[in-house]
């Protein structure tokens, strides 16, 4: 049996410990409460990222930096004193001209930041977009040599959908068909998954394809489709590219021009 003095000492130690906890709780105040001179409002700063110097007076010591939410050491008034401000951007500019004429190129549009994000607000979206394009006249307004332009092609079913939408009366022209023999086909043409791109899988070296030229791909002045090889010399290899798949491109040899196309459906294409 322990001496009575030892028991009294344990009781005294327990009382002192409870008193210390009560003192700390009193110093901290009620949960979420701040004493004068504490918190982010008193600090007068709201800091980006994780900033060890962005600390407000305690107890307990708390922070007013952007990372405090993840670390769970924000001051009680952080959300009020440092509200999240999301990025705000302007409207898109108009599209630029093609960066390079007479070849497959791209155009650009941009927007600028009106309000930078702060205190964990949403980040800014992309400020620049690019889109593929082709300009058929150079900067001096002279028509490009057709042999320099790749023919932009897609499946013949696309042409049928265009006809369903109707052809404006002023754009009615008599189309034509051009036959080509395909050169080497890059492997990227077979690495397509989208349903609308499956036609690229049937492009095979040495096979003949029929490509229809019709409105709106048919130029109203020349009555031709760019890239059809009309001005090319005999046995000259011409360029083609699959619409919507920049890496599916290659060469072909122009065999001749017909009024109508007669190739199997998988080898019937259209200029766009």
C-alpha positions in Angstrom: 0.0 0.0 0.0 1.4 3.4 -1.1 2.2 6.0 1.5 -0.4 8.7 1.9 2.1 11.3 0.9 2.7 9.7 -2.5 -1.1 9.7 -3.2 -1.4 13.3 -2.4 1.5 14.2 -4.7 -0.2 12.3 -7.6 -3.4 14.2 -7.0 -1.5 17.5 -6.9 0.2 16.7 -10.2 -3.1 15.9 -11.8 -4.7 19.2 -10.6 -1.7 21.2 -11.9 -1.9 19.4 -15.3 -5.7 20.2 -15.6 -5.0 23.8 -14.6 -2.3 24.1 -17.4 -4.7 22.8 -20.0 -7.4 25.2 -18.8 -4.9 28.1 -19.0 -3.9 27.2 -22.6 -7.6 26.9 -23.6 -8.3 30.3 -22.0 -5.4 31.9 -23.8 -6.5 30.5 -27.2 -10.1 31.5 -26.6 -13.2 29.7 -28.0 -12.7 27.6 -31.1 -12.5 30.0 -34.1 -12.2 33.1 -31.9 -9.3 35.6 -32.2 -7.9 38.0 -29.7 -7.1 41.6 -30.8 -3.9 41.6 -32.9 -4.3 38.0 -34.0 -5.2 36.5 -37.4 -4.8 37.4 -41.0 -6.7 40.8 -40.8 -4.2 41.9 -38.1 -1.3 40.5 -40.1 -2.4 42.5 -43.2 -1.0 39.9 -45.6 -2.3 37.1 -47.8 0.6 35.1 -49.3 0.8 32.8 -52.3 2.0 29.3 -52.1 3.6 28.0 -48.8 5.3 30.9 -47.0 6.6 30.2 -43.5 7.0 34.0 -42.9 3.3 34.5 -43.5 2.4 33.7 -39.9 0.0 35.5 -37.6 0.5 35.9 -33.8 -0.8 33.2 -31.5 -1.5 31.3 -29.6 -1.9 29.1 -31.5 0.4 30.2 -34.3 -1.5 30.2 -37.6 -0.8 31.0 -41.2 -2.3 33.2 -43.9 -0.6 31.6 -47.0 -2.4 29.9 -49.8 -1.2 26.4 -48.7 -2.7 26.7 -45.2 -5.9 25.0 -46.2 -4.1 21.8 -47.3 -1.9 21.9 -44.2 -4.9 22.8 -41.9 -3.1 25.6 -40.1 -5.0 28.6 -41.4 -6.0 31.4 -39.1 -9.6 31.4 -38.1 -10.3 34.5 -40.3 -8.4 33.4 -43.3 -11.4 32.8 -45.5 -12.8 36.2 -44.6 -9.5 38.2 -44.7 -8.1 36.4 -47.8 -11.1 35.5 -50.0 -10.3 33.3 -53.1 -10.2 35.3 -56.3 -10.4 33.4 -59.5 -8.7 34.3 -62.7 -10.7 36.4 -65.2 -9.7 36.6 -68.8 -10.9 38.8 -71.7 -12.8 37.5 -74.8 -10.9 35.8 -77.6 -9.3 38.0 -80.3 -10.2 37.3 -83.9 -8.3 34.6 -85.7 -5.0 35.6 -87.3 -4.2 34.7 -90.9 -2.4 31.5 -91.6 1.2 31.8 -90.3 2.5 30.5 -93.7 0.6 30.6 -97.0 0.7 27.9 -99.7 1.1 25.1 -97.2 -0.5 23.4 -94.3 -0.1 25.9 -91.5 -2.0 27.2 -88.5 -3.8 30.4 -87.3 -3.8 31.8 -83.8 -6.2 33.6 -81.5 -5.3 35.0 -78.1 -6.8 36.5 -74.9 -5.3 38.3 -72.0 -5.7 38.2 -68.2 -7.9 40.8 -66.6 -7.6 39.5 -63.0 -4.8 37.3 -61.7 -5.9 34.5 -59.4 -5.3 34.9 -55.7 -5.6 33.0 -52.5 -6.4 29.6 -54.1 -8.8 30.9 -56.7 -9.2 29.1 -60.1 -6.2 29.3 -62.3 -6.2 31.0 -65.7 -7.3 29.0 -68.7 -5.1 28.8 -71.8 -4.4 32.2 -73.3 -3.7 31.0 -76.9 -5.5 28.6 -79.3 -4.3 27.3 -82.6 -6.2 25.8 -85.5 -5.1 24.3 -88.8 -5.6 26.2 -91.9 -4.5 26.6 -95.6 -4.3 29.8 -97.5 -4.3 29.3 -101.3 -2.8 32.7 -102.2 0.5 34.2 -101.0 0.9 37.5 -99.3 1.0 39.3 -102.6 -2.4 37.8 -103.6 -0.9 35.4 -106.2 -2.5 32.0 -106.4 -0.2 29.3 -105.0 1.2 26.5 -107.3 -1.2 23.6 -106.8 1.7 21.1 -106.6 2.9 22.8 -103.5 -0.4 22.2 -101.6 -1.3 19.0 -100.0 -4.8 17.8 -100.9 -7.0 17.8 -97.8 -9.2 14.6 -98.0 -11.8 12.8 -96.0 -14.2 9.9 -96.5 -16.7 10.1 -99.3 -19.6 9.9 -96.8 -18.7 13.4 -95.8 -19.6 14.6 -99.3 -23.0 12.9 -99.1 -23.7 14.8 -95.8 -22.8 18.1 -97.5 -25.3 17.4 -100.3 -28.1 16.8 -97.7 -27.5 20.3 -96.4 -28.0 21.7 -99.9 -25.9 23.7 -102.2 -26.5 27.4 -102.6 -27.9 28.2 -106.1 -25.0 30.6 -106.8 -22.5 27.8 -105.9 -23.8 25.1 -108.2 -20.9 23.8 -110.2 -20.2 20.6 -112.1 -17.8 18.5 -110.0 -15.3 15.9 -111.1 -13.3 12.9 -109.9 -9.6 12.5 -109.8 -7.9 9.1 -109.5 -4.6 8.7 -107.6 -2.3 5.8 -106.8 -1.2 5.9 -103.1 2.4 5.9 -102.1 3.8 4.8 -98.7 1.2 5.1 -95.8 2.5 6.1 -92.4 1.6 3.8 -89.5 -0.2 6.7 -87.7 -3.1 6.4 -90.2 -3.9 3.0 -88.7 -3.7 4.2 -85.1 -7.1 5.9 -85.1 -9.9 5.1 -82.7 -12.6 7.6 -83.5 -15.5 6.1 -85.5 -15.4 9.0 -88.0 -11.7 8.3 -88.7 -11.9 4.6 -89.5 -11.7 5.2 -93.2 -7.9 6.0 -92.8 -7.3 2.3 -91.9 -8.1 1.4 -95.5 -5.4 3.6 -97.1 -2.9 1.1 -98.6 0.3 1.7 -100.6 -0.2 1.0 -104.3 -4.1 1.1 -104.2 -6.0 3.4 -106.4 -8.4 5.9 -104.7 -11.0 8.2 -106.3 -11.3 11.7 -104.9 -14.4 13.8 -105.7 -14.0 17.6 -106.2 -17.2 19.5 -105.4 -18.6 22.6 -103.7 -17.5 24.0 -101.3 -13.9 22.7 -101.9 -14.2 23.6 -105.6 -12.9 27.1 -106.2 -15.5 29.3 -107.9 -13.0 31.0 -110.1 -10.7 28.1 -111.2 -13.4 25.5 -110.9 -10.8 23.2 -109.3 -10.0 21.8 -105.9 -6.6 22.8 -104.5 -4.2 19.9 -104.3 -5.9 18.0 -107.1 -2.6 18.0 -109.1 -4.1 19.6 -112.2 -1.0 21.5 -112.9 1.5 18.8 -112.1 3.8 17.1 -114.6 3.6 13.4 -115.5 4.7 10.9 -112.7 5.0 13.8 -110.2 4.4 12.8 -106.6 1.8 15.0 -105.0 1.0 15.5 -101.3 -2.2 14.6 -99.4 -3.3 14.9 -95.8 -6.2 13.4 -94.0 -8.5 16.0 -92.5 -8.5 16.0 -88.7 -5.3 13.8 -88.4 -2.2 15.9 -89.2 0.1 12.8 -88.9 -1.8 10.8 -91.5 -0.3 12.2 -94.7 1.7 11.0 -97.6 2.2 11.1 -101.4 0.3 9.9 -104.3 0.5 9.9 -108.1 -2.2 11.4 -110.2 -3.6 8.9 -112.7 -6.3 10.9 -114.4 -9.5 12.9 -114.2 -13.0 11.5 -114.7 -16.5 13.0 -114.5 -17.7 10.5 -112.0 -16.0 8.3 -109.4 -16.2 4.5 -109.5 -14.0 3.2 -106.7 -15.2 1.0 -103.9 -16.7 2.9 -101.0 -13.6 2.5 -98.8 -11.5 4.1 -101.5 -13.9 6.9 -102.4 -12.8 10.2 -100.9 -13.6 13.9 -101.2 -11.5 17.1 -101.2 -12.4 19.5 -98.5 
